[in-house]
Amino acid sequence: MIDKKSQYDAMFSGVIGQDYEMLNLICPLATEMSRLVGAMVAEYPERSTDKLKIVELGGGTGITTLSILTAREATTVFSIDNEPTMQSQAKKHLKKWADEERLFFCSDDALTALENLATDSVDIVASAYTLHNFQNTYRQKVIEEIFRVLKPGGQFINGDRYSLDDISGHTRVVQQEVSGYFKILTKANKLDLLESWIVHLFNDESENHIMRESLALNQLREIGFSQINLSHRMEANALVTAIKPA
């Protein structure tokens, strides 16, 4: 039997290299979410012979971008990230797809980039581990713009941190997560990286950033999305999909 997970890891480690290997070491559930985002893109129904137009929010070093690009051939990806150090790595890692004009980069922040796109012009807006970094008020505006730019029938796909509604249960999950960081990164003697992850986690868990599951799904509903679904719950991580009604 072919181990698809091993194939996936081999593909990513070959292209992304150390970026993927380190992320997979520290947070294997994050790399699994990137894979799942691509898998959902692969399942998107073909509505015409045109290439799917996909907008990716927070392309980073290209891990999720690669998952999307390899999910299906007939796509173009517009990858948005205003962190130049990370995007420069993505441009290096994914040069093949950029040269084939299947991948285009934008260095604006997410809201500005979305505001510059036409209404009803995008088949899929996809993301992994980007929206949870936004302050709540900014995230609200971003999701409103996602809804606007999607074509009727278009899909929002987001693999991200969606905190449990059970606050005590969520706290236990985060405690286990932090314990894992310490075990892995102290053993690897990467104390600077450990510090960075802990500081970032405090930001993720702050009240003006945290995406509580029920509130996040209701936010999509109020904006106008339908067929909202949260699946593949893995600790603090989950895959959320939603459709703009036709």
mmCIF file of C-alpha atoms in Angstrom:
data_model
loop_
_atom_site.group_PDB
_atom_site.id
_atom_site.type_symbol
_atom_site.label_atom_id
_atom_site.label_comp_id
_atom_site.label_asym_id
_atom_site.label_seq_id
_atom_site.Cartn_x
_atom_site.Cartn_y
_atom_site.Cartn_z
ATOM 1 C CA MET A 1 0.000 0.000 0.000
ATOM 2 C CA ILE A 2 1.287 3.483 -0.927
ATOM 3 C CA ASP A 3 1.696 5.759 2.090
ATOM 4 C CA LYS A 4 0.250 9.076 0.871
ATOM 5 C CA LYS A 5 1.487 10.910 3.961
ATOM 6 C CA SER A 6 5.070 9.796 3.251
ATOM 7 C CA GLN A 7 4.703 10.854 -0.383
ATOM 8 C CA TYR A 8 3.443 14.245 0.757
ATOM 9 C CA ASP A 9 6.292 14.721 3.220
ATOM 10 C CA ALA A 10 8.852 13.699 0.612
ATOM 11 C CA MET A 11 7.443 16.141 -1.934
ATOM 12 C CA PHE A 12 7.451 19.061 0.483
ATOM 13 C CA SER A 13 10.818 18.364 2.053
ATOM 14 C CA GLY A 14 12.281 18.195 -1.438
ATOM 15 C CA VAL A 15 10.950 21.597 -2.484
ATOM 16 C CA ILE A 16 10.563 23.546 0.749
ATOM 17 C CA GLY A 17 13.472 21.911 2.520
ATOM 18 C CA GLN A 18 14.328 23.077 6.011
ATOM 19 C CA ASP A 19 11.258 25.296 6.304
ATOM 20 C CA TYR A 20 8.945 22.307 6.029
ATOM 21 C CA GLU A 21 11.107 20.001 8.101
ATOM 22 C CA MET A 22 11.245 22.429 11.036
ATOM 23 C CA LEU A 23 7.519 23.201 10.927
ATOM 24 C CA ASN A 24 6.709 19.508 10.722
ATOM 25 C CA LEU A 25 8.945 18.908 13.741
ATOM 26 C CA ILE A 26 7.446 21.671 15.880
ATOM 27 C CA CYS A 27 3.834 21.554 14.725
ATOM 28 C CA PRO A 28 2.979 18.517 12.592
ATOM 29 C CA LEU A 29 -0.732 19.380 12.741
ATOM 30 C CA ALA A 30 0.009 22.625 10.881
ATOM 31 C CA THR A 31 1.601 20.777 7.977
ATOM 32 C CA GLU A 32 -1.369 18.409 7.940
ATOM 33 C CA MET A 33 -3.718 21.407 7.688
ATOM 34 C CA SER A 34 -1.747 22.676 4.696
ATOM 35 C CA ARG A 35 -2.230 19.281 3.065
ATOM 36 C CA LEU A 36 -5.958 19.357 3.805
ATOM 37 C CA VAL A 37 -6.353 22.814 2.247
ATOM 38 C CA GLY A 38 -4.902 21.408 -0.974
ATOM 39 C CA ALA A 39 -7.149 18.355 -0.731
ATOM 40 C CA MET A 40 -10.215 20.606 -0.520
ATOM 41 C CA VAL A 41 -9.049 22.560 -3.560
ATOM 42 C CA ALA A 42 -8.810 19.257 -5.426
ATOM 43 C CA GLU A 43 -12.457 18.516 -4.563
ATOM 44 C CA TYR A 44 -13.795 21.852 -5.797
ATOM 45 C CA PRO A 45 -16.271 21.138 -8.632
ATOM 46 C CA GLU A 46 -15.289 22.145 -12.137
ATOM 47 C CA ARG A 47 -17.765 24.725 -13.399
ATOM 48 C CA SER A 48 -16.097 25.648 -16.690
ATOM 49 C CA THR A 49 -13.058 24.893 -18.806
ATOM 50 C CA ASP A 50 -11.283 27.973 -17.453
ATOM 51 C CA LYS A 51 -8.515 27.664 -14.910
ATOM 52 C CA LEU A 52 -9.621 28.068 -11.320
ATOM 53 C CA LYS A 53 -8.627 31.440 -9.936
ATOM 54 C CA ILE A 54 -7.403 30.973 -6.380
ATOM 55 C CA VAL A 55 -6.374 33.652 -3.914
ATOM 56 C CA GLU A 56 -4.179 32.530 -1.045
ATOM 57 C CA LEU A 57 -3.927 34.643 2.076
ATOM 58 C CA GLY A 58 -0.622 34.454 3.918
ATOM 59 C CA GLY A 59 1.523 32.416 1.559
ATOM 60 C CA GLY A 60 4.495 32.423 3.929
ATOM 61 C CA THR A 61 7.389 30.294 2.729
ATOM 62 C CA GLY A 62 5.126 28.427 0.314
ATOM 63 C CA ILE A 63 4.094 25.269 2.170
ATOM 64 C CA THR A 64 0.340 25.706 1.684
ATOM 65 C CA THR A 65 0.892 27.309 -1.711
ATOM 66 C CA LEU A 66 2.597 24.160 -2.928
ATOM 67 C CA SER A 67 -0.231 22.045 -1.574
ATOM 68 C CA ILE A 68 -2.708 24.125 -3.584
ATOM 69 C CA LEU A 69 -0.631 24.145 -6.778
ATOM 70 C CA THR A 70 -0.180 20.382 -6.758
ATOM 71 C CA ALA A 71 -3.840 19.712 -5.936
ATOM 72 C CA ARG A 72 -4.948 20.253 -9.516
ATOM 73 C CA GLU A 73 -3.305 21.421 -12.705
ATOM 74 C CA ALA A 74 -5.856 23.908 -14.040
ATOM 75 C CA THR A 75 -5.332 26.642 -11.455
ATOM 76 C CA THR A 76 -3.686 30.003 -11.029
ATOM 77 C CA VAL A 77 -2.754 31.124 -7.534
ATOM 78 C CA PHE A 78 -2.474 34.736 -6.394
ATOM 79 C CA SER A 79 -0.455 34.454 -3.179
ATOM 80 C CA ILE A 80 -0.636 37.375 -0.751
ATOM 81 C CA ASP A 81 1.871 37.988 2.022
ATOM 82 C CA ASN A 82 3.267 41.292 3.296
ATOM 83 C CA GLU A 83 6.181 39.663 5.143
ATOM 84 C CA PRO A 84 9.061 40.093 2.646
ATOM 85 C CA THR A 85 11.460 37.618 4.264
ATOM 86 C CA MET A 86 8.942 34.787 4.052
ATOM 87 C CA GLN A 87 7.674 35.699 0.597
ATOM 88 C CA SER A 88 11.213 35.849 -0.779
ATOM 89 C CA GLN A 89 11.651 32.237 0.335
ATOM 90 C CA ALA A 90 8.400 31.273 -1.381
ATOM 91 C CA LYS A 91 9.557 32.937 -4.601
ATOM 92 C CA LYS A 92 12.735 30.866 -4.452
ATOM 93 C CA HIS A 93 11.021 27.601 -3.529
ATOM 94 C CA LEU A 94 8.204 27.937 -6.075
ATOM 95 C CA LYS A 95 10.003 29.572 -8.996
ATOM 96 C CA LYS A 96 8.957 26.737 -11.319
ATOM 97 C CA TRP A 97 5.276 27.562 -10.909
ATOM 98 C CA ALA A 98 5.858 31.308 -11.148
ATOM 99 C CA ASP A 99 7.792 30.801 -14.391
ATOM 100 C CA GLU A 100 4.846 28.780 -15.726
ATOM 101 C CA GLU A 101 2.563 31.728 -14.841
ATOM 102 C CA ARG A 102 0.478 29.592 -12.511
ATOM 103 C CA LEU A 103 1.651 31.525 -9.452
ATOM 104 C CA PHE A 104 1.678 35.260 -8.846
ATOM 105 C CA PHE A 105 2.818 37.096 -5.738
ATOM 106 C CA CYS A 106 1.411 40.151 -3.985
ATOM 107 C CA SER A 107 3.205 41.910 -1.129
ATOM 108 C CA ASP A 108 0.236 43.951 0.124
ATOM 109 C CA ASP A 109 -1.456 43.178 3.403
ATOM 110 C CA ALA A 110 -4.462 40.865 3.111
ATOM 111 C CA LEU A 111 -7.152 43.537 3.357
ATOM 112 C CA THR A 112 -5.535 45.908 0.862
ATOM 113 C CA ALA A 113 -4.930 43.094 -1.629
ATOM 114 C CA LEU A 114 -8.515 41.879 -1.397
ATOM 115 C CA GLU A 115 -9.909 45.400 -1.728
ATOM 116 C CA ASN A 116 -8.029 45.718 -5.034
ATOM 117 C CA LEU A 117 -9.735 42.629 -6.498
ATOM 118 C CA ALA A 118 -12.959 42.803 -8.471
ATOM 119 C CA THR A 119 -16.259 41.662 -7.011
ATOM 120 C CA ASP A 120 -17.305 38.091 -7.948
ATOM 121 C CA SER A 121 -13.930 37.375 -9.562
ATOM 122 C CA VAL A 122 -12.371 34.521 -7.551
ATOM 123 C CA ASP A 123 -13.270 30.812 -7.407
ATOM 124 C CA ILE A 124 -11.522 29.997 -4.126
ATOM 125 C CA VAL A 125 -9.969 31.967 -1.294
ATOM 126 C CA ALA A 126 -7.711 29.611 0.634
ATOM 127 C CA SER A 127 -5.518 30.050 3.665
ATOM 128 C CA ALA A 128 -3.703 28.229 6.429
ATOM 129 C CA TYR A 129 -2.696 29.776 9.745
ATOM 130 C CA THR A 130 -3.129 33.372 8.678
ATOM 131 C CA LEU A 131 -6.522 34.642 9.844
ATOM 132 C CA HIS A 132 -5.892 33.796 13.492
ATOM 133 C CA ASN A 133 -3.000 36.287 13.459
ATOM 134 C CA PHE A 134 -5.340 39.188 12.677
ATOM 135 C CA GLN A 135 -6.979 41.354 15.288
ATOM 136 C CA ASN A 136 -10.701 40.698 15.440
ATOM 137 C CA THR A 137 -11.762 43.978 13.814
ATOM 138 C CA TYR A 138 -9.300 43.547 10.940
ATOM 139 C CA ARG A 139 -10.332 39.908 10.479
ATOM 140 C CA GLN A 140 -13.978 40.957 10.204
ATOM 141 C CA LYS A 141 -13.121 43.286 7.304
ATOM 142 C CA VAL A 142 -10.978 40.615 5.625
ATOM 143 C CA ILE A 143 -13.788 38.047 5.742
ATOM 144 C CA GLU A 144 -16.239 40.589 4.358
ATOM 145 C CA GLU A 145 -13.841 41.190 1.451
ATOM 146 C CA ILE A 146 -13.388 37.444 0.933
ATOM 147 C CA PHE A 147 -17.145 37.142 0.542
ATOM 148 C CA ARG A 148 -17.256 40.062 -1.903
ATOM 149 C CA VAL A 149 -14.484 38.843 -4.226
ATOM 150 C CA LEU A 150 -15.706 35.227 -4.405
ATOM 151 C CA LYS A 151 -17.854 34.295 -7.360
ATOM 152 C CA PRO A 152 -21.361 33.029 -6.534
ATOM 153 C CA GLY A 153 -20.745 29.395 -5.648
ATOM 154 C CA GLY A 154 -17.133 30.185 -4.750
ATOM 155 C CA GLN A 155 -15.519 28.646 -1.696
ATOM 156 C CA PHE A 156 -13.590 29.837 1.332
ATOM 157 C CA ILE A 157 -11.136 27.221 2.672
ATOM 158 C CA ASN A 158 -9.224 27.869 5.880
ATOM 159 C CA GLY A 159 -7.028 25.533 7.905
ATOM 160 C CA ASP A 160 -6.305 27.393 11.106
ATOM 161 C CA ARG A 161 -6.432 27.692 14.873
ATOM 162 C CA TYR A 162 -10.086 27.567 15.890
ATOM 163 C CA SER A 163 -10.172 27.501 19.665
ATOM 164 C CA LEU A 164 -12.556 25.193 21.478
ATOM 165 C CA ASP A 165 -15.717 26.708 22.907
ATOM 166 C CA ASP A 166 -14.924 24.772 26.079
ATOM 167 C CA ILE A 167 -12.441 27.251 27.565
ATOM 168 C CA SER A 168 -11.071 24.812 30.150
ATOM 169 C CA GLY A 169 -10.647 22.153 27.492
ATOM 170 C CA HIS A 170 -8.932 24.620 25.189
ATOM 171 C CA THR A 171 -6.559 25.678 27.968
ATOM 172 C CA ARG A 172 -5.523 22.045 28.480
ATOM 173 C CA VAL A 173 -4.878 21.688 24.744
ATOM 174 C CA VAL A 174 -2.660 24.794 24.728
ATOM 175 C CA GLN A 175 -0.776 23.593 27.808
ATOM 176 C CA GLN A 176 -0.018 20.314 26.024
ATOM 177 C CA GLU A 177 1.063 22.285 22.966
ATOM 178 C CA VAL A 178 3.497 24.402 24.988
ATOM 179 C CA SER A 179 4.874 21.291 26.702
ATOM 180 C CA GLY A 180 5.573 19.839 23.263
ATOM 181 C CA TYR A 181 7.447 22.965 22.174
ATOM 182 C CA PHE A 182 9.711 22.720 25.207
ATOM 183 C CA LYS A 183 10.442 19.027 24.736
ATOM 184 C CA ILE A 184 11.254 19.333 21.041
ATOM 185 C CA LEU A 185 13.103 22.643 20.939
ATOM 186 C CA THR A 186 15.181 22.245 24.090
ATOM 187 C CA LYS A 187 16.304 18.852 22.820
ATOM 188 C CA ALA A 188 17.230 20.492 19.498
ATOM 189 C CA ASN A 189 18.964 23.325 21.408
ATOM 190 C CA LYS A 190 16.842 25.944 19.619
ATOM 191 C CA LEU A 191 16.005 28.157 22.573
ATOM 192 C CA ASP A 192 15.666 31.289 20.425
ATOM 193 C CA LEU A 193 13.026 29.545 18.330
ATOM 194 C CA LEU A 194 11.299 28.318 21.488
ATOM 195 C CA GLU A 195 11.092 31.883 22.767
ATOM 196 C CA SER A 196 9.646 33.086 19.452
ATOM 197 C CA TRP A 197 6.950 30.376 19.412
ATOM 198 C CA ILE A 198 5.912 31.040 23.011
ATOM 199 C CA VAL A 199 5.686 34.803 22.415
ATOM 200 C CA HIS A 200 3.657 34.174 19.269
ATOM 201 C CA LEU A 201 1.343 31.792 21.110
ATOM 202 C CA PHE A 202 0.566 34.470 23.702
ATOM 203 C CA ASN A 203 -0.503 36.689 20.799
ATOM 204 C CA ASP A 204 -2.667 33.908 19.305
ATOM 205 C CA GLU A 205 -4.424 33.335 22.610
ATOM 206 C CA SER A 206 -5.078 37.013 23.403
ATOM 207 C CA GLU A 207 -8.709 38.137 23.502
ATOM 208 C CA ASN A 208 -8.363 40.477 20.532
ATOM 209 C CA HIS A 209 -6.984 37.703 18.307
ATOM 210 C CA ILE A 210 -8.402 34.342 19.353
ATOM 211 C CA MET A 211 -10.874 32.689 16.963
ATOM 212 C CA ARG A 212 -13.409 30.907 19.166
ATOM 213 C CA GLU A 213 -15.108 28.189 17.096
ATOM 214 C CA SER A 214 -18.780 29.118 17.542
ATOM 215 C CA LEU A 215 -18.134 32.851 17.172
ATOM 216 C CA ALA A 216 -15.995 32.358 14.053
ATOM 217 C CA LEU A 217 -18.605 30.186 12.333
ATOM 218 C CA ASN A 218 -21.380 32.598 13.258
ATOM 219 C CA GLN A 219 -19.308 35.442 11.821
ATOM 220 C CA LEU A 220 -19.222 33.647 8.459
ATOM 221 C CA ARG A 221 -22.967 33.035 8.667
ATOM 222 C CA GLU A 222 -23.756 36.679 9.405
ATOM 223 C CA ILE A 223 -21.644 37.868 6.487
ATOM 224 C CA GLY A 224 -23.690 35.677 4.148
ATOM 225 C CA PHE A 225 -21.811 32.399 3.726
ATOM 226 C CA SER A 226 -23.712 29.125 3.551
ATOM 227 C CA GLN A 227 -22.766 25.432 3.826
ATOM 228 C CA ILE A 228 -20.374 26.356 6.627
ATOM 229 C CA ASN A 229 -18.512 23.313 7.883
ATOM 230 C CA LEU A 230 -15.813 22.717 10.481
ATOM 231 C CA SER A 231 -14.019 19.390 10.089
ATOM 232 C CA HIS A 232 -10.760 17.594 10.831
ATOM 233 C CA ARG A 233 -10.602 18.971 14.370
ATOM 234 C CA MET A 234 -7.124 18.233 15.747
ATOM 235 C CA GLU A 235 -6.532 19.840 19.124
ATOM 236 C CA ALA A 236 -6.656 23.625 18.532
ATOM 237 C CA ASN A 237 -6.632 23.178 14.748
ATOM 238 C CA ALA A 238 -9.508 22.677 12.325
ATOM 239 C CA LEU A 239 -10.474 23.013 8.678
ATOM 240 C CA VAL A 240 -13.330 25.411 7.919
ATOM 241 C CA THR A 241 -15.062 25.668 4.568
ATOM 242 C CA ALA A 242 -17.913 27.908 3.446
ATOM 243 C CA ILE A 243 -19.696 28.742 0.198
ATOM 244 C CA LYS A 244 -20.875 32.057 -1.200
ATOM 245 C CA PRO A 245 -24.467 31.309 -2.272
ATOM 246 C CA ALA A 246 -25.088 31.251 -6.016
#
